[in-house]
């Protein structure tokens, strides 16, 4: 605001001249890019007069959106990441005032619904009052590092009041059990002085024992002092853990607290919910609604099980951790295992997929696949049935539930509330920011997408979760110039339904960035010759360079050219058809490289999804219109994992590149798979790839709205690489290093297991449970979500 006031004090007339140009565009809403582009042309015209200085540019660059009803123009400004202000200008009177968010949203509603609609009573959703006394971060650089903040803030607060923190910690240590067996502390230690005394005695006792001694040697004595198993496998580890606790009782500090909590045996059983799509281990990827989330979860489960085992082992507990991924059972499984009730997860000891069917209103099992946009009315009943089966399978409550995507997060919410369990959410992809005006013009899309239901579910589960894991910072808070995916739920309106004044607070310490990885056994650099799967090369060569096949279109004529490779589910947002068109229209690129597309099906009759079928039609139309059959190979086939991994490397051997042209990509697992394989990668600047790739260093960002530029960037790179192979190698190496340093499953599992303990601890000893919020969420669930879901109807 200060910047705006300063600007208006020196450039008042010029500023209003620009606003009048905005009004002249004569559209109800202008986006940031519209506002910026118009500013650029304004500057080009008045530039010689020195009007457009950096201060002016800065103010315009902060404008995210404008809503217009001449002579009024309302602007949403984002002066800093996560901070919003709303200004109303009268462009004729040349006056302005700051307005509350409510007025801004009401103004937009009037524009959408017509003049009078804004006068009606409107349901407002506001989580602000519930969180008033809750610790919040202030600096945008702290966003996504919630656990650090929480530990620092709460540990000092907790131990300030003499005796309080210590007592709670003691109580917390007494609640741990597994299958009726007490862990950590027994019955006899009931107050802090006794605990301190016992700690001293135990440390003294252990110092006289062999450092390698285990519980069966030292346990009897420790038990007589009031301790139970769980402090460590060896005497030296036990001592170390006891010592950590004495240090915390003496003078708590966040780092020690994190280390200590990280050792407490709290997580033995884990339930992960991933409901939509085909959740399977083979033959599923690339089917509608079935992509990265499945890959993510299967890799996550392996990594988490390993980490759970490691920690239990270090703490001296011979307990086998159990993990269940709960998904939907689809009787008409289309050649997948999705009709199996229980399936062991390969690469794990004790992790299973548990599948539970959807039911019609009369209780019949629904046999066919259902789009993720249509599944809302099934979820409540699914949750109840899944709960029974899960409890039976695990032999009791899980210690943590993890929800995935809007539907899985809603199920996790319902389950966590019913059973009183710590809940973690993972969005994978929030639909709201993917589609332009998906909130404002929700009615236009509701029949096809039911966003009214989905966004309501999102609001409920985001606010219910104890902690939220995101893959990148931008997923929460965007950047200086882009709005974060979660941030887009902060304030919005769905005219005629409800208005959200405070939907989610991205400064909430529940947000933590923990990035996924690419499975190291499947995806590794093409230069690691010893692990390469040379036996697959003939098959790969046939796939790419071979002749016609039923599941392919196009036969590459000049087979020695480098390949421009892309692979994705064939939905509109992935913009595969966009890439085909850029390639088709760029003659020099066409004469230099071939395009390899793995997506969807070549035969639309194989597709059960409307959007996919539509994209298949466009693919054929483009191939025909531009005569691409000699230069594009389109494979409508699902590759198994080893083959897919080797394919990336094979293309890297031939000095190809990978392109991810999505209109928006929440994270982008293919991007990290391609990069770790050594393929120079060109990926969309909208979403996760903006953060994964450092432009010009470890890959390139492309703007899917400027296809010509993207094609030029790819073509120039290939030309440079043809002249000087070092150019190619340079980017390839940097891409590999980028992924190795930041995106690995072992880092991921370590963080999740620490976070779940810490949030579990704070939830136990403070009011992080937020009963008031829970009650409010129940009202929203009952009075908003349920009727919306019921209106969709079941098959
Ligand atoms: N994938 C695949 N075959 C396909 C399409 C995708 O194996 O035809 C895999 C791909 O390797 C990646 C995942 O599915 O592991 C897609 O994840 P990403 O995050 O890129 O996109 P999503 O599909 O989740 O939107
Ligand atoms: C869903 C998406 O759309 C991708 O962007 C992610 O990479 C994937 O889930 C895994 O989180």
Coordinates of N, CA and C in Angstrom, one line a residue, residues 403-546:
X403 N -3.8 -38.8 4.1 CA -4.7 -38.7 3.0 C -4.0 -38.2 1.7
X404 N -4.5 -38.6 0.6 CA -4.0 -38.2 -0.7 C -5.0 -37.6 -1.6
X405 N -4.8 -36.5 -2.2 CA -5.7 -35.8 -3.1 C -7.0 -35.5 -2.3
X406 N -7.9 -34.7 -2.9 CA -9.1 -34.2 -2.2 C -9.9 -35.3 -1.6
X407 N -10.1 -36.4 -2.4 CA -11.0 -37.4 -1.9 C -10.3 -38.2 -0.7
X408 N -9.1 -38.6 -0.9 CA -8.4 -39.3 0.1 C -8.2 -38.5 1.4
X409 N -8.0 -37.2 1.2 CA -7.9 -36.3 2.4 C -9.2 -36.2 3.1
X410 N -10.3 -36.2 2.4 CA -11.6 -36.1 3.1 C -11.9 -37.4 3.9
X411 N -11.6 -38.5 3.2 CA -11.7 -39.8 4.0 C -10.8 -39.8 5.2
X412 N -9.6 -39.4 5.0 CA -8.6 -39.3 6.2 C -9.2 -38.4 7.3
X413 N -9.8 -37.3 6.9 CA -10.4 -36.4 7.9 C -11.5 -37.1 8.7
X414 N -12.4 -37.8 8.0 CA -13.5 -38.4 8.6 C -13.0 -39.5 9.6
X415 N -12.0 -40.2 9.1 CA -11.5 -41.4 9.9 C -10.7 -40.9 11.1
X416 N -9.9 -39.8 10.8 CA -9.1 -39.3 12.0 C -9.9 -38.8 13.1
X417 N -11.0 -38.1 12.7 CA -11.9 -37.5 13.7 C -12.6 -38.7 14.5
X418 N -13.0 -39.7 13.7 CA -13.7 -40.8 14.4 C -12.8 -41.5 15.4
X419 N -11.6 -41.7 14.9 CA -10.7 -42.6 15.8 C -9.7 -41.8 16.6
X420 N -9.7 -40.4 16.4 CA -8.7 -39.6 17.2 C -7.3 -39.9 16.9
X421 N -7.0 -39.8 15.6 CA -5.6 -40.1 15.1 C -5.0 -38.9 14.5
X422 N -3.7 -38.8 14.5 CA -3.0 -37.7 13.9 C -3.2 -37.9 12.3
X423 N -3.4 -36.7 11.7 CA -3.8 -36.8 10.3 C -2.8 -35.9 9.5
X424 N -2.3 -36.5 8.4 CA -1.4 -35.8 7.5 C -2.1 -35.7 6.1
X425 N -2.0 -34.6 5.5 CA -2.6 -34.5 4.1 C -1.6 -34.3 3.1
X426 N -1.8 -34.9 1.9 CA -0.9 -34.6 0.8 C -1.9 -34.3 -0.4
X427 N -1.7 -33.1 -1.0 CA -2.7 -32.7 -2.0 C -2.4 -33.4 -3.4
X428 N -1.2 -33.5 -3.7 CA -0.7 -33.9 -5.1 C -1.1 -32.9 -6.1
X429 N -2.3 -32.6 -6.2 CA -2.7 -31.6 -7.2 C -4.0 -31.0 -6.7
X430 N -4.0 -29.7 -6.5 CA -5.2 -29.0 -6.1 C -5.9 -28.5 -7.4
X431 N -7.1 -28.8 -7.5 CA -7.8 -28.5 -8.8 C -8.1 -27.0 -9.0
X432 N -8.3 -26.4 -7.9 CA -8.8 -25.0 -8.0 C -7.9 -24.1 -8.8
X433 N -6.6 -24.1 -8.5 CA -5.7 -23.2 -9.3 C -5.4 -23.7 -10.8
X434 N -5.8 -24.9 -11.0 CA -5.6 -25.5 -12.4 C -6.5 -24.8 -13.4
X435 N -7.7 -24.5 -13.0 CA -8.7 -24.1 -14.0 C -9.0 -22.6 -13.7
X436 N -8.9 -21.8 -14.8 CA -9.2 -20.4 -14.7 C -10.6 -20.1 -14.2
X437 N -10.8 -19.3 -13.2 CA -12.1 -18.9 -12.7 C -12.9 -20.1 -12.3
X438 N -12.2 -21.2 -11.8 CA -13.0 -22.4 -11.4 C -13.9 -22.1 -10.2
X439 N -13.6 -21.0 -9.4 CA -14.4 -20.7 -8.3 C -15.5 -19.7 -8.8
X440 N -15.1 -18.6 -9.4 CA -16.1 -17.5 -9.8 C -17.2 -18.1 -10.7
X441 N -16.8 -18.8 -11.7 CA -17.8 -19.3 -12.6 C -18.0 -20.8 -12.4
X442 N -18.1 -21.2 -11.1 CA -18.2 -22.6 -10.8 C -19.4 -23.2 -11.4
X443 N -20.5 -22.4 -11.6 CA -21.7 -23.0 -12.1 C -21.5 -23.6 -13.5
X444 N -20.7 -22.9 -14.3 CA -20.5 -23.3 -15.7 C -19.9 -24.7 -15.8
X445 N -19.1 -25.1 -14.7 CA -18.4 -26.3 -14.8 C -18.9 -27.4 -13.9
X446 N -19.9 -27.0 -13.1 CA -20.3 -27.9 -12.0 C -20.8 -29.3 -12.5
X447 N -21.5 -29.3 -13.6 CA -22.1 -30.6 -14.0 C -20.9 -31.5 -14.4
X448 N -19.9 -31.0 -15.0 CA -18.8 -31.8 -15.5 C -17.8 -32.1 -14.3
X449 N -17.5 -31.1 -13.5 CA -16.4 -31.2 -12.6 C -16.8 -31.2 -11.1
X450 N -18.0 -30.7 -10.8 CA -18.4 -30.7 -9.3 C -17.4 -30.0 -8.4
X451 N -16.9 -28.9 -8.9 CA -15.9 -28.2 -8.1 C -16.5 -27.7 -6.8
X452 N -17.8 -27.4 -6.8 CA -18.4 -26.9 -5.5 C -18.2 -27.9 -4.4
X453 N -18.3 -29.1 -4.8 CA -18.1 -30.2 -3.8 C -16.7 -30.4 -3.4
X454 N -15.8 -30.4 -4.5 CA -14.4 -30.7 -4.3 C -13.8 -29.6 -3.4
X455 N -14.1 -28.3 -3.8 CA -13.4 -27.2 -3.0 C -13.9 -27.2 -1.6
X456 N -15.2 -27.6 -1.4 CA -15.7 -27.6 0.0 C -14.9 -28.7 0.8
X457 N -14.7 -29.9 0.1 CA -14.0 -31.0 0.7 C -12.6 -30.5 1.0
X458 N -12.0 -29.8 0.1 CA -10.6 -29.3 0.3 C -10.5 -28.4 1.6
X459 N -11.5 -27.5 1.7 CA -11.5 -26.6 2.8 C -11.6 -27.4 4.1
X460 N -12.4 -28.4 4.1 CA -12.6 -29.1 5.3 C -11.3 -29.9 5.7
X461 N -10.8 -30.6 4.7 CA -9.6 -31.4 5.1 C -8.3 -30.6 5.3
X462 N -8.2 -29.5 4.6 CA -7.0 -28.6 4.9 C -7.1 -28.1 6.4
X463 N -8.2 -27.8 6.8 CA -8.4 -27.2 8.2 C -8.4 -28.3 9.2
X464 N -8.7 -29.5 8.8 CA -8.8 -30.6 9.8 C -7.4 -31.2 10.0
X465 N -6.5 -31.2 9.0 CA -5.3 -31.9 9.1 C -4.4 -31.4 10.2
X466 N -3.7 -32.3 10.8 CA -2.7 -31.9 11.8 C -1.4 -31.3 11.1
X467 N -1.1 -31.9 10.0 CA 0.0 -31.3 9.3 C -0.2 -31.7 7.8
X468 N 0.4 -30.8 7.0 CA 0.2 -30.9 5.5 C 1.6 -31.0 4.9
X469 N 1.8 -32.0 4.0 CA 3.1 -32.1 3.3 C 2.9 -31.6 1.9
X470 N 3.8 -30.8 1.5 CA 3.8 -30.3 0.1 C 5.1 -30.7 -0.6
X471 N 5.1 -30.8 -1.9 CA 6.3 -31.2 -2.6 C 7.3 -30.0 -2.8
X472 N 6.7 -28.8 -2.9 CA 7.5 -27.6 -3.1 C 7.0 -26.4 -2.3
X473 N 7.8 -25.4 -2.3 CA 7.4 -24.1 -1.6 C 6.3 -23.5 -2.4
X474 N 6.5 -23.5 -3.8 CA 5.5 -22.8 -4.6 C 4.1 -23.4 -4.4
X475 N 4.0 -24.7 -4.1 CA 2.7 -25.3 -3.9 C 1.9 -24.6 -2.8
X476 N 2.6 -24.2 -1.8 CA 1.9 -23.4 -0.7 C 1.8 -22.0 -1.1
X477 N 2.9 -21.3 -1.4 CA 2.9 -19.9 -1.4 C 3.3 -19.2 -2.8
X478 N 3.5 -20.0 -3.8 CA 3.9 -19.5 -5.1 C 5.3 -18.8 -5.0
X479 N 5.4 -17.7 -5.7 CA 6.6 -16.9 -5.7 C 6.2 -15.5 -5.7
X480 N 7.2 -14.6 -5.8 CA 6.9 -13.1 -5.9 C 5.7 -12.8 -6.9
X481 N 5.8 -13.5 -8.0 CA 4.9 -13.1 -9.1 C 3.8 -14.2 -9.4
X482 N 3.8 -15.3 -8.6 CA 2.8 -16.3 -8.8 C 2.1 -16.7 -7.5
X483 N 0.8 -16.9 -7.6 CA 0.1 -17.3 -6.4 C 0.3 -18.8 -6.1
X484 N 0.4 -19.1 -4.8 CA 0.6 -20.5 -4.4 C -0.7 -21.3 -4.6
X485 N -0.6 -22.6 -4.7 CA -1.8 -23.4 -4.9 C -2.6 -23.4 -3.7
X486 N -2.0 -23.6 -2.5 CA -2.8 -23.5 -1.3 C -3.3 -22.0 -1.0
X487 N -2.4 -21.1 -1.4 CA -2.8 -19.7 -1.2 C -4.1 -19.3 -1.9
X488 N -4.3 -20.1 -3.0 CA -5.5 -19.7 -3.8 C -6.8 -20.1 -3.0
X489 N -6.7 -20.8 -1.9 CA -7.8 -21.1 -1.1 C -8.0 -20.2 0.1
X490 N -7.1 -19.2 0.1 CA -7.1 -18.2 1.2 C -8.4 -17.4 1.2
X491 N -8.7 -16.7 0.1 CA -10.0 -16.0 -0.1 C -10.5 -16.2 -1.5
X492 N -11.7 -16.6 -1.6 CA -12.3 -16.8 -2.9 C -13.8 -16.8 -2.7
X493 N -14.5 -16.7 -3.8 CA -16.0 -16.8 -3.7 C -16.5 -17.7 -4.8
X494 N -17.6 -18.4 -4.5 CA -18.3 -19.1 -5.5 C -19.7 -18.5 -5.4
X495 N -20.0 -17.5 -6.3 CA -21.2 -16.7 -6.1 C -22.4 -17.6 -6.1
X496 N -23.3 -17.3 -5.2 CA -24.5 -18.1 -5.1 C -24.4 -19.3 -4.2
X497 N -23.1 -19.6 -3.8 CA -22.9 -20.8 -2.9 C -22.4 -20.3 -1.6
X498 N -21.1 -19.8 -1.6 CA -20.6 -19.2 -0.4 C -19.4 -18.4 -0.7
X499 N -19.0 -17.6 0.3 CA -17.9 -16.7 0.1 C -16.8 -17.0 1.2
X500 N -15.6 -17.2 0.8 CA -14.6 -17.6 1.8 C -13.7 -16.4 2.1
X501 N -13.7 -16.0 3.3 CA -12.9 -14.8 3.7 C -11.5 -15.3 4.2
X502 N -11.5 -16.4 4.8 CA -10.3 -17.0 5.4 C -10.3 -18.5 5.3
X503 N -9.9 -19.0 4.1 CA -10.1 -20.5 3.9 C -9.0 -21.3 4.5
X504 N -7.8 -20.8 4.2 CA -6.6 -21.5 4.8 C -5.5 -20.5 5.0
X505 N -4.8 -20.7 6.0 CA -3.7 -19.7 6.3 C -2.4 -20.3 6.0
X506 N -1.7 -19.8 5.0 CA -0.5 -20.4 4.5 C 0.7 -20.1 5.5
X507 N 0.5 -19.2 6.5 CA 1.5 -19.0 7.5 C 1.3 -20.0 8.7
X508 N 0.3 -20.9 8.5 CA 0.1 -21.8 9.6 C 1.2 -22.8 9.7
X509 N 1.7 -23.1 10.9 CA 2.8 -24.0 11.0 C 2.5 -25.5 10.7
X510 N 1.3 -25.7 10.2 CA 1.0 -27.1 9.8 C 1.7 -27.5 8.5
X511 N 2.1 -26.4 7.7 CA 2.6 -26.7 6.4 C 4.1 -27.1 6.4
X512 N 4.5 -28.2 5.8 CA 5.9 -28.6 5.7 C 6.2 -29.0 4.3
X513 N 7.3 -28.6 3.8 CA 7.8 -29.0 2.4 C 8.6 -30.3 2.6
X514 N 8.2 -31.3 2.0 CA 9.0 -32.6 2.0 C 8.8 -33.1 0.6
X515 N 9.8 -33.0 -0.2 CA 9.7 -33.3 -1.6 C 9.9 -34.8 -1.8
X516 N 9.1 -35.4 -2.8 CA 9.3 -36.8 -3.1 C 10.6 -37.0 -3.9
X517 N 10.8 -38.3 -4.3 CA 12.0 -38.6 -5.1 C 11.6 -39.4 -6.3
X518 N 12.6 -39.9 -7.0 CA 12.3 -40.9 -8.1 C 12.9 -42.2 -7.6
X519 N 12.2 -43.3 -7.8 CA 12.7 -44.5 -7.3 C 14.1 -44.8 -7.9
X520 N 15.1 -45.0 -6.9 CA 16.5 -45.1 -7.4 C 16.8 -46.4 -8.2
X521 N 16.0 -47.4 -7.9 CA 16.2 -48.7 -8.6 C 15.7 -48.6 -10.1
X522 N 14.7 -47.7 -10.3 CA 14.1 -47.6 -11.6 C 14.8 -46.5 -12.4
X523 N 15.0 -45.4 -11.8 CA 15.4 -44.2 -12.5 C 16.8 -43.8 -12.0
X524 N 17.8 -43.9 -12.8 CA 19.2 -43.5 -12.5 C 19.9 -43.0 -13.7
X525 N 21.0 -42.3 -13.6 CA 21.7 -41.7 -14.7 C 22.0 -42.7 -15.8
X526 N 21.9 -42.3 -17.1 CA 22.2 -43.2 -18.2 C 23.7 -43.5 -18.2
X527 N 24.5 -42.8 -17.5 CA 25.9 -43.0 -17.5 C 26.3 -44.2 -16.5
X528 N 25.4 -44.6 -15.7 CA 25.7 -45.7 -14.8 C 25.5 -47.0 -15.5
X529 N 26.5 -47.3 -16.3 CA 26.4 -48.4 -17.3 C 26.2 -49.8 -16.6
X530 N 26.8 -49.9 -15.4 CA 26.7 -51.3 -14.8 C 25.3 -51.7 -14.5
X531 N 24.4 -50.7 -14.2 CA 23.1 -51.1 -13.8 C 22.1 -51.1 -15.0
X532 N 22.6 -50.7 -16.1 CA 21.7 -50.5 -17.3 C 21.0 -51.9 -17.7
X533 N 19.8 -51.8 -18.2 CA 19.1 -53.0 -18.6 C 19.2 -53.2 -20.1
X534 N 20.4 -53.6 -20.5 CA 20.7 -53.6 -22.0 C 19.7 -54.6 -22.7
X535 N 19.3 -55.6 -21.9 CA 18.4 -56.6 -22.5 C 17.1 -56.0 -23.0
X536 N 16.8 -54.8 -22.6 CA 15.5 -54.2 -23.0 C 15.7 -53.4 -24.3
X537 N 16.9 -53.2 -24.7 CA 17.2 -52.2 -25.8 C 16.5 -52.6 -27.1
X538 N 16.5 -53.9 -27.4 CA 15.9 -54.3 -28.7 C 14.4 -53.9 -28.6
X539 N 13.7 -54.2 -27.5 CA 12.3 -53.9 -27.3 C 12.1 -52.4 -27.4
X540 N 12.9 -51.6 -26.8 CA 12.8 -50.2 -26.9 C 13.0 -49.7 -28.3
X541 N 14.0 -50.2 -29.0 CA 14.2 -49.8 -30.3 C 13.0 -50.0 -31.2
X542 N 12.4 -51.2 -31.0 CA 11.2 -51.6 -31.8 C 10.1 -50.6 -31.4
X543 N 9.9 -50.3 -30.2 CA 8.9 -49.4 -29.7 C 9.0 -48.0 -30.4
X544 N 10.2 -47.5 -30.4 CA 10.4 -46.2 -30.9 C 10.6 -46.1 -32.4
X545 N 11.5 -47.0 -32.8 CA 11.9 -46.8 -34.2 C 11.3 -47.9 -35.2
X546 N 10.6 -48.8 -34.6 CA 10.0 -49.9 -35.4 C 8.9 -49.4 -36.3

